Coordinates of C-alpha atoms in Angstrom, one line a residue:
M1 CA 103.8 71.4 66.2
S2 CA 100.7 69.0 67.4
V3 CA 97.6 69.9 69.5
R4 CA 99.3 67.9 72.4
E5 CA 102.3 69.9 72.4
D6 CA 100.3 73.3 72.0
L7 CA 98.5 72.3 75.1
L8 CA 101.5 71.1 77.1
K9 CA 103.4 74.4 75.9
V10 CA 99.8 76.4 77.2
E11 CA 100.6 74.3 80.6
Q12 CA 103.9 75.0 81.0
Q13 CA 103.3 78.6 80.6
R14 CA 100.4 78.6 83.1
F15 CA 102.5 77.5 85.9
Y16 CA 105.6 79.7 84.7
T17 CA 106.1 82.3 87.9
T18 CA 108.1 85.3 86.5
P19 CA 111.5 86.1 88.1
A20 CA 110.3 89.5 89.5
F21 CA 107.1 88.0 91.1
V22 CA 109.5 85.3 93.1
A23 CA 111.7 88.4 94.0
A24 CA 108.5 90.3 95.4
I25 CA 107.1 87.4 97.1
G26 CA 110.5 86.0 98.6
V27 CA 110.9 89.7 100.4
L28 CA 107.9 89.7 101.6
L29 CA 107.8 86.6 103.4
I30 CA 111.2 87.3 104.6
T31 CA 110.1 90.7 106.0
T32 CA 106.8 89.6 107.5
F33 CA 108.5 86.8 109.2
A34 CA 111.1 89.5 110.6
L35 CA 108.8 92.2 111.5
F36 CA 105.6 90.7 112.0
I37 CA 106.0 87.7 113.9
P38 CA 107.6 87.5 117.5
P39 CA 110.1 88.5 118.3
F40 CA 109.4 91.7 116.4
I41 CA 112.0 93.4 114.8
G42 CA 112.2 97.3 114.9
M43 CA 114.7 100.3 115.4
A44 CA 115.4 101.6 118.8
D45 CA 115.2 105.3 119.2
N46 CA 118.4 107.2 119.4
G47 CA 117.0 110.8 120.4
D48 CA 115.4 111.3 116.8
Y49 CA 112.2 110.5 117.0
F50 CA 110.7 113.5 118.7
R51 CA 111.3 115.9 115.5
I52 CA 109.0 113.8 113.7
L53 CA 106.6 112.3 116.4
Y54 CA 104.9 115.1 118.1
S55 CA 104.0 117.1 115.2
N56 CA 102.4 114.2 113.9
G57 CA 100.2 114.0 116.3
L58 CA 102.1 111.0 118.4
Y59 CA 103.8 111.4 121.7
F60 CA 106.3 109.0 123.9
H61 CA 103.5 107.4 126.4
D62 CA 105.7 104.5 127.7
P63 CA 106.7 105.6 131.2
H64 CA 110.1 104.1 130.8
Y65 CA 110.9 105.2 127.4
D66 CA 114.0 106.9 128.3
S67 CA 115.4 104.1 129.7
Q68 CA 115.4 102.4 126.3
Y69 CA 116.8 104.8 124.0
L70 CA 119.1 103.4 121.3
G71 CA 119.1 99.5 123.4
Y72 CA 115.2 98.8 122.8
F73 CA 112.9 98.8 119.9
V74 CA 109.3 100.8 121.4
K75 CA 106.2 99.4 119.0
Q76 CA 103.2 101.4 120.8
Y77 CA 103.4 105.3 120.8
G78 CA 100.5 107.7 122.2
I79 CA 97.9 109.8 120.1
L80 CA 97.4 113.3 121.2
Q81 CA 93.9 113.7 121.7
Y82 CA 93.5 117.2 121.8
F83 CA 94.5 120.1 119.5
N84 CA 98.1 119.6 118.5
E85 CA 100.3 123.1 119.6
N86 CA 103.6 120.8 118.0
G87 CA 104.5 122.6 114.7
A88 CA 106.9 120.7 112.4
T89 CA 110.0 121.0 113.8
L90 CA 111.6 120.0 110.3
F91 CA 110.2 119.4 106.8
S92 CA 110.1 115.5 105.5
S93 CA 107.7 113.5 103.3
Q94 CA 108.3 111.2 106.1
S95 CA 105.2 112.5 107.8
I96 CA 102.7 111.5 104.2
F97 CA 103.8 107.8 105.8
I98 CA 103.1 108.4 109.2
K99 CA 99.6 109.8 109.0
M100 CA 98.6 107.3 106.2
A101 CA 100.0 105.0 108.9
L102 CA 98.2 106.6 111.8
Q103 CA 94.9 106.6 110.0
L104 CA 94.9 102.7 109.5
N105 CA 95.8 102.3 112.9
E106 CA 92.9 104.6 113.9
W107 CA 90.4 102.4 111.6
F108 CA 91.5 99.0 112.4
F109 CA 93.1 99.1 116.0
S110 CA 93.1 102.3 118.2
T111 CA 92.4 105.8 118.4
E112 CA 94.4 106.2 121.4
V113 CA 97.5 103.9 120.8
F114 CA 99.5 103.8 117.8
D115 CA 101.3 100.6 117.1
I116 CA 104.1 101.3 114.9
R117 CA 103.7 98.0 112.8
F118 CA 100.8 99.8 110.9
Q119 CA 103.7 102.0 109.7
G120 CA 105.9 98.6 108.9
A121 CA 103.2 97.1 107.3
L122 CA 102.6 99.9 104.7
Y123 CA 106.4 100.3 103.8
T124 CA 106.1 96.5 103.3
V125 CA 103.6 96.6 100.7
L126 CA 105.0 99.7 99.0
Y127 CA 108.7 98.2 99.2
V128 CA 107.6 95.0 97.6
I129 CA 106.1 96.3 94.9
G130 CA 108.8 98.4 94.2
I131 CA 111.4 95.4 94.5
Y132 CA 109.1 93.7 91.8
L133 CA 109.2 96.5 89.4
L134 CA 113.0 96.6 89.9
T135 CA 113.6 93.2 89.6
E136 CA 111.3 93.4 86.3
S137 CA 113.1 96.1 84.9
L138 CA 116.1 93.9 84.6
T139 CA 114.6 90.4 84.0
W140 CA 112.2 91.6 81.0
Q141 CA 112.5 89.1 78.3
L142 CA 115.5 87.6 79.9
D143 CA 115.6 83.9 79.9
R144 CA 114.0 81.9 82.8
K145 CA 117.2 80.4 84.3
R146 CA 119.3 84.0 84.3
G147 CA 115.9 85.7 85.2
Y148 CA 115.5 83.2 88.3
I149 CA 119.6 83.8 89.5
I150 CA 118.4 87.8 89.6
S151 CA 115.4 86.9 91.5
L152 CA 117.7 85.2 93.9
V153 CA 120.3 88.0 94.3
T154 CA 117.4 90.6 94.6
I155 CA 116.4 88.5 97.8
F156 CA 119.7 88.1 99.2
L157 CA 120.4 92.2 99.1
F158 CA 117.0 93.5 99.6
A159 CA 115.0 91.3 102.2
D160 CA 118.2 91.8 104.6
T161 CA 117.2 93.3 107.9
A162 CA 119.3 95.7 108.2
Y163 CA 117.3 97.6 105.6
T164 CA 113.9 96.6 106.3
A165 CA 114.5 96.6 110.4
Y166 CA 114.1 100.6 109.4
F167 CA 110.1 100.1 108.7
N168 CA 109.6 99.7 112.2
S169 CA 110.9 103.2 113.4
F170 CA 110.6 106.9 112.8
Y171 CA 113.8 107.2 111.1
S172 CA 113.3 108.6 107.4
E173 CA 115.9 106.2 105.9
S174 CA 112.6 103.8 104.9
V175 CA 111.3 106.7 102.8
V176 CA 114.9 107.0 101.3
L177 CA 115.4 103.4 100.5
I178 CA 111.8 103.0 99.0
S179 CA 111.8 106.1 96.9
L180 CA 115.1 105.4 95.8
I181 CA 114.1 101.8 94.6
Y182 CA 111.1 103.2 92.8
M183 CA 113.0 106.2 90.9
V184 CA 115.6 103.4 89.8
A185 CA 113.0 101.0 88.6
S186 CA 111.2 103.3 86.7
L187 CA 114.1 104.7 84.3
L188 CA 115.2 101.1 84.0
L189 CA 111.6 100.1 82.8
I190 CA 111.5 103.5 80.8
Y191 CA 114.8 102.2 78.9
R192 CA 113.5 98.7 78.6
N193 CA 110.0 100.2 77.2
R194 CA 108.3 98.1 79.6
Y195 CA 105.1 99.8 80.4
N196 CA 103.5 103.1 79.5
D197 CA 106.5 105.7 79.2
Y198 CA 103.9 108.4 81.0
V199 CA 103.1 106.3 84.0
M200 CA 106.8 105.5 84.5
M201 CA 107.6 109.3 84.3
I202 CA 104.7 109.7 86.9
L203 CA 106.2 107.2 89.3
F204 CA 109.8 108.9 88.4
T205 CA 108.5 111.9 89.4
I206 CA 106.7 111.3 92.7
S207 CA 109.5 108.9 93.9
S208 CA 112.1 111.6 93.0
L209 CA 110.2 114.1 95.0
L210 CA 109.8 111.9 98.1
L211 CA 113.6 111.1 97.5
T212 CA 114.6 114.3 97.7
T213 CA 112.4 115.8 100.4
S214 CA 113.0 112.5 102.8
K215 CA 115.4 114.3 104.4
Q216 CA 116.7 117.9 104.4
Q217 CA 120.4 116.7 103.6
N218 CA 119.2 114.9 100.6
S219 CA 118.5 118.5 99.0
P220 CA 121.3 118.2 96.8
V221 CA 119.8 114.9 95.4
G222 CA 117.0 116.9 93.6
I223 CA 119.5 119.2 91.7
I224 CA 121.3 116.2 90.7
I225 CA 118.4 114.2 89.6
A226 CA 117.3 117.3 87.3
V227 CA 120.7 118.2 85.4
M228 CA 121.2 114.1 84.9
G229 CA 117.9 113.8 83.7
L230 CA 117.9 115.8 80.7
L231 CA 118.2 113.0 78.7
L232 CA 115.0 111.9 79.1
L233 CA 113.6 115.1 77.2
F234 CA 114.9 113.2 74.0
I235 CA 113.9 110.0 74.2
K236 CA 110.3 110.2 72.7
P237 CA 109.6 112.6 70.1
S238 CA 106.3 113.5 71.6
K239 CA 106.0 117.3 72.7
L240 CA 103.7 116.4 75.6
F241 CA 106.2 113.7 76.6
R242 CA 108.9 116.5 76.9
A243 CA 106.6 118.7 78.3
V244 CA 105.5 116.5 81.0
T245 CA 109.6 115.9 81.5
T246 CA 110.4 119.2 81.6
I247 CA 107.8 119.7 84.3
T248 CA 109.5 116.8 86.4
L249 CA 112.6 118.5 86.0
A250 CA 112.1 121.5 86.9
A251 CA 109.7 119.8 90.0
V252 CA 112.6 118.3 91.3
L253 CA 115.0 120.7 91.4
F254 CA 112.7 123.2 93.1
A255 CA 112.0 120.1 95.5
G256 CA 115.8 120.4 96.5
V257 CA 116.1 123.9 96.3
G258 CA 113.1 124.8 98.6
S259 CA 114.2 121.5 101.0
Y260 CA 117.5 123.5 101.7
I261 CA 115.4 127.1 102.4
L262 CA 112.8 125.4 104.4
I263 CA 116.0 124.0 107.3
S264 CA 115.3 125.8 110.4
D265 CA 117.9 127.9 112.0
E266 CA 118.1 125.6 114.7
F267 CA 119.2 122.5 112.5
K268 CA 121.3 124.6 110.9
N269 CA 123.4 125.7 114.3
I270 CA 123.2 121.9 115.2
N271 CA 125.5 120.8 112.2
K272 CA 127.1 124.1 112.2
Y273 CA 128.4 123.4 115.6
H274 CA 129.3 119.7 114.6
A275 CA 131.0 120.6 111.0
M276 CA 133.2 122.6 112.7
N277 CA 133.8 120.9 116.3
R278 CA 133.7 117.4 115.0
G279 CA 135.5 118.2 112.0
I280 CA 137.7 121.1 111.1
L281 CA 138.9 121.6 114.4
L282 CA 139.2 118.0 115.7
N283 CA 141.4 117.0 112.7
S284 CA 143.3 120.0 112.4
P285 CA 147.0 119.7 113.9
D286 CA 146.4 123.5 114.9
P287 CA 142.9 124.0 115.9
E288 CA 143.6 127.8 116.6
A289 CA 144.8 128.4 113.5
A290 CA 141.9 126.8 111.8
L291 CA 139.8 129.2 113.8
E292 CA 141.7 132.2 113.0
A293 CA 141.1 131.0 108.9
F294 CA 137.2 131.7 109.8
D295 CA 138.2 134.9 111.7
I296 CA 136.8 133.0 114.7
D297 CA 138.7 133.9 118.4
R298 CA 141.1 131.5 119.1
Q299 CA 139.5 130.6 122.8
Y300 CA 136.9 128.6 120.8
A301 CA 139.3 126.1 119.9
V302 CA 138.3 124.3 123.8
L303 CA 134.8 123.2 121.5
S304 CA 137.2 120.7 119.6
G305 CA 135.4 117.2 119.8
D306 CA 132.4 118.8 121.4
I307 CA 128.7 117.6 120.3
Y308 CA 125.7 119.9 120.7
Y309 CA 123.7 117.6 122.5
L310 CA 126.3 117.3 125.6
P311 CA 124.2 118.1 128.8
Y312 CA 127.2 120.4 130.1
T313 CA 129.1 122.1 127.5
T314 CA 131.6 125.0 127.8
V315 CA 129.5 127.5 126.8
D316 CA 125.6 127.4 125.9
V317 CA 125.0 126.3 122.6
N318 CA 122.3 128.5 121.6
S319 CA 123.5 131.7 123.5
N320 CA 123.8 134.9 121.7
L321 CA 127.1 135.0 122.3
L322 CA 128.0 131.6 120.2
V323 CA 125.6 132.8 117.2
E324 CA 127.8 136.0 117.0
N325 CA 131.0 135.2 117.5
F326 CA 131.0 131.5 116.1
Y327 CA 127.7 130.3 114.0
N328 CA 127.9 133.5 112.0
R329 CA 131.2 133.5 111.0
Y330 CA 131.3 130.9 108.6
S331 CA 128.8 128.9 106.4
F332 CA 128.6 125.4 104.9
F333 CA 130.3 127.1 101.6
S334 CA 133.1 128.3 103.6
V335 CA 133.8 125.1 105.4
L336 CA 133.7 123.2 102.2
L337 CA 136.4 125.8 100.8
Y338 CA 138.6 125.2 104.0
Y339 CA 138.8 121.3 103.2
I340 CA 139.7 122.2 99.1
S341 CA 142.9 124.4 100.4
H342 CA 143.5 121.9 103.1
P343 CA 143.4 118.4 101.3
D344 CA 145.2 116.5 103.9
Q345 CA 142.5 116.9 106.2
A346 CA 139.5 116.2 103.9
I347 CA 141.2 113.4 102.9
S348 CA 141.2 112.0 106.6
M349 CA 137.3 112.9 106.3
L350 CA 137.1 111.0 103.6
N351 CA 138.5 108.0 104.9
K352 CA 136.5 108.8 107.8
A353 CA 133.7 108.4 106.2
A354 CA 134.5 105.5 104.1
Q355 CA 135.0 103.8 107.4
N356 CA 131.3 104.2 108.1
G357 CA 129.9 104.0 104.7
F358 CA 129.2 100.9 104.1
A359 CA 127.2 100.1 107.4
I360 CA 123.4 99.6 106.5
R361 CA 122.4 99.5 110.3
P362 CA 124.1 101.6 112.6
E363 CA 125.7 99.7 115.3
A364 CA 124.5 101.7 118.0
M365 CA 121.0 101.2 117.8
G366 CA 119.0 97.5 119.3
N367 CA 116.5 95.9 117.3
F368 CA 114.5 94.3 119.9
E369 CA 111.5 95.1 122.8
Q370 CA 112.9 95.3 126.2
A371 CA 110.4 92.4 127.1
V372 CA 111.9 89.3 124.7
G373 CA 114.6 89.9 127.4
K374 CA 117.5 90.3 125.2
P375 CA 120.8 92.5 126.1
F376 CA 120.9 96.1 125.7
G377 CA 121.5 97.5 122.3
E378 CA 121.0 93.6 120.8
Q379 CA 121.1 93.6 117.2
T380 CA 119.0 90.8 114.9
S381 CA 120.8 88.6 112.9
F382 CA 118.2 86.8 110.9
F383 CA 118.7 87.3 107.7
S384 CA 121.5 89.7 107.6
L385 CA 124.1 87.9 106.0
Y386 CA 124.7 90.4 102.9
S387 CA 125.3 93.5 105.3
K388 CA 127.6 91.7 107.6
V389 CA 129.6 90.8 104.7
K390 CA 129.4 94.0 103.3
Q391 CA 130.7 95.9 106.3
S392 CA 132.9 93.2 107.2
I393 CA 134.9 92.5 104.1
S394 CA 134.8 96.6 102.2
P395 CA 138.0 98.4 102.2
K396 CA 137.4 101.4 104.3
T397 CA 138.8 103.9 102.4
F398 CA 138.3 106.3 100.3
G399 CA 140.4 105.1 97.6
F400 CA 138.2 101.8 97.4
I401 CA 135.0 104.1 96.4
V402 CA 136.9 105.5 93.7
I403 CA 138.1 102.7 92.1
W404 CA 134.5 101.2 92.7
I405 CA 133.2 104.3 91.0
V406 CA 135.8 103.7 87.8
I407 CA 135.1 100.2 87.6
M408 CA 131.0 100.4 88.1
I409 CA 131.0 103.6 85.2
G410 CA 133.6 101.7 82.7
L411 CA 131.1 98.5 82.8
F412 CA 128.4 100.5 81.1
V413 CA 130.4 102.7 79.1
P414 CA 130.3 100.0 76.5
S415 CA 126.8 99.8 76.0
F416 CA 126.5 104.1 76.0
I417 CA 128.6 104.1 73.4
T418 CA 127.0 101.5 71.0
A419 CA 123.9 103.1 71.7
F420 CA 125.3 106.2 70.7
K421 CA 126.4 105.1 67.5
A422 CA 123.0 103.8 67.0
R423 CA 121.3 106.7 68.0
D424 CA 119.1 105.1 70.5
K425 CA 118.6 107.9 73.2
R426 CA 116.6 105.3 75.1
G427 CA 119.1 102.9 74.8
M428 CA 121.9 105.6 76.5
L429 CA 119.8 105.5 79.7
P430 CA 121.5 103.0 81.7
L431 CA 125.0 105.0 82.0
P432 CA 123.5 108.4 83.2
L433 CA 121.4 106.6 85.5
I434 CA 124.7 105.0 86.9
V435 CA 126.5 108.3 86.8
T436 CA 123.6 110.1 88.6
L437 CA 123.3 107.3 91.4
I438 CA 127.2 107.7 92.4
L439 CA 126.6 111.5 92.5
I440 CA 124.0 111.0 95.0
G441 CA 126.0 108.9 96.9
L442 CA 128.8 111.1 97.0
S443 CA 126.6 113.7 97.9
A444 CA 125.2 111.8 101.4
I445 CA 129.2 111.8 102.0
L446 CA 130.0 115.2 101.1
V447 CA 127.1 116.5 102.8
S448 CA 128.0 114.6 105.9
I449 CA 131.4 115.6 106.1
V450 CA 131.1 119.3 105.4
G451 CA 127.6 119.6 107.2
A452 CA 128.3 117.5 110.1
G453 CA 131.7 116.5 110.7
D454 CA 132.1 112.8 112.4
A455 CA 128.6 113.0 114.1
D456 CA 126.7 110.3 113.7
L457 CA 128.2 109.3 110.2
A458 CA 127.0 105.6 109.8
K459 CA 123.6 107.0 110.0
H460 CA 123.7 110.3 107.7
Q461 CA 125.9 108.1 104.9
F462 CA 122.6 105.8 104.6
L463 CA 121.9 106.9 101.0
F464 CA 125.3 106.7 100.2
T465 CA 125.2 102.7 101.1
A466 CA 121.9 102.5 99.6
S467 CA 123.1 104.0 96.3
F468 CA 126.1 102.0 96.3
D469 CA 123.9 98.5 96.5
V470 CA 121.7 99.5 94.0
V471 CA 124.3 100.5 91.3
T472 CA 126.8 97.2 92.5
Y473 CA 123.6 95.5 91.9
A474 CA 122.6 96.7 88.8
A475 CA 125.9 96.0 87.4
V476 CA 126.0 92.2 88.5
C477 CA 122.4 91.8 87.2
S478 CA 123.2 93.0 83.8
L479 CA 126.4 90.6 83.6
I480 CA 124.2 87.8 84.8
A481 CA 121.8 88.7 81.8
R482 CA 124.9 89.3 79.6
R483 CA 123.3 92.8 78.8
L484 CA 126.6 95.2 79.6
W485 CA 127.7 95.2 76.3
S486 CA 124.8 95.3 73.9

């Protein structure tokens, strides 16, 4: 090769931009345009904000806030100026990011008013880095043509505003999405032997802990990750690596168990109220008989279909009468056993979950500020083709989910068998990762049904729809890269 050709090759490499960089920049530009350029995009409050707001030193300072519930996005909140007497109503890793955003807000904007876009900017930066790592794990050492196709697929899916609109909100779904991306990216990078294994294990640990503790309903996630992650113990013969991995898995397992223990009695009662009245009684052909199965007085059948937050109820939801004669008569485990012994009701609830399981963004919450002049509850259509197509064409049955699971696992089995025969433990990682994500998604469905019936199913199943997208994305990208059978 001549010197001229050598120089030409160097010039071409200088201007070569990796697919991971293209994907990250694409997601950054689209998200910035959506969230930080008028009209600003965010998520309206469905009534849940108070649970996380006051304990983090914030309050609703808009005098017309109540009239904007569900319909309009509100971007500014008051910062408490004196002693905060409000204790945490729930334990969530989301508070870490709110406090970080609050500190940035006080440095660069105001010590009295909090602009939620500081939190949105923080999430966006973390998200873009995660997208870079995820794309890098799937395009490392891949030819440019296929790599760029994967980067376009990445932008199409993960820049969708149905996902990124959560960044300008106080819903924990933002933390769920970002930590899920990092968890998957770190494991795939370990599989690809890209970057330092110890650094990736630290990233895996942090992201798994954040995911498990982001929502209290995610407590089973820690147990699933800890069990499925046992293969990581054998990918490297180093005793130090195995010690680090053991500590990691133990910490994630403890986080899962701890998250469940820390659920307050109030939240347990809210979920139990919905599990019975919006689940078992609502779908039972004989509600009185269903109550007798739990040794509950038949007269409580009048609560069938009720929601805990109704302003006027048949009986006070916080009364000792209900605690002694209703809440204390059943548990989530007994509800699960009831569904197992009544498969017709279980299938009915699973199909109802499937009907809501493919909506990334619940239809109930608007995305625009009231000042923009959009109708109440209006949602943005900007860069949301993927979420709309997914919701409209996905078969709304649990049977489809079962078929999808079989196909996804089947696609990754050949490479697992090949790696197993070659005793390549690192090469065996993709299949356990896919199974882990599927189990995490299924846990979201199960916890939603058993824990709260059909109450707010679309939002409760965000972890399922995110896991569904990540698994499908990994399979599609592996097909594009022709790496499924190697």
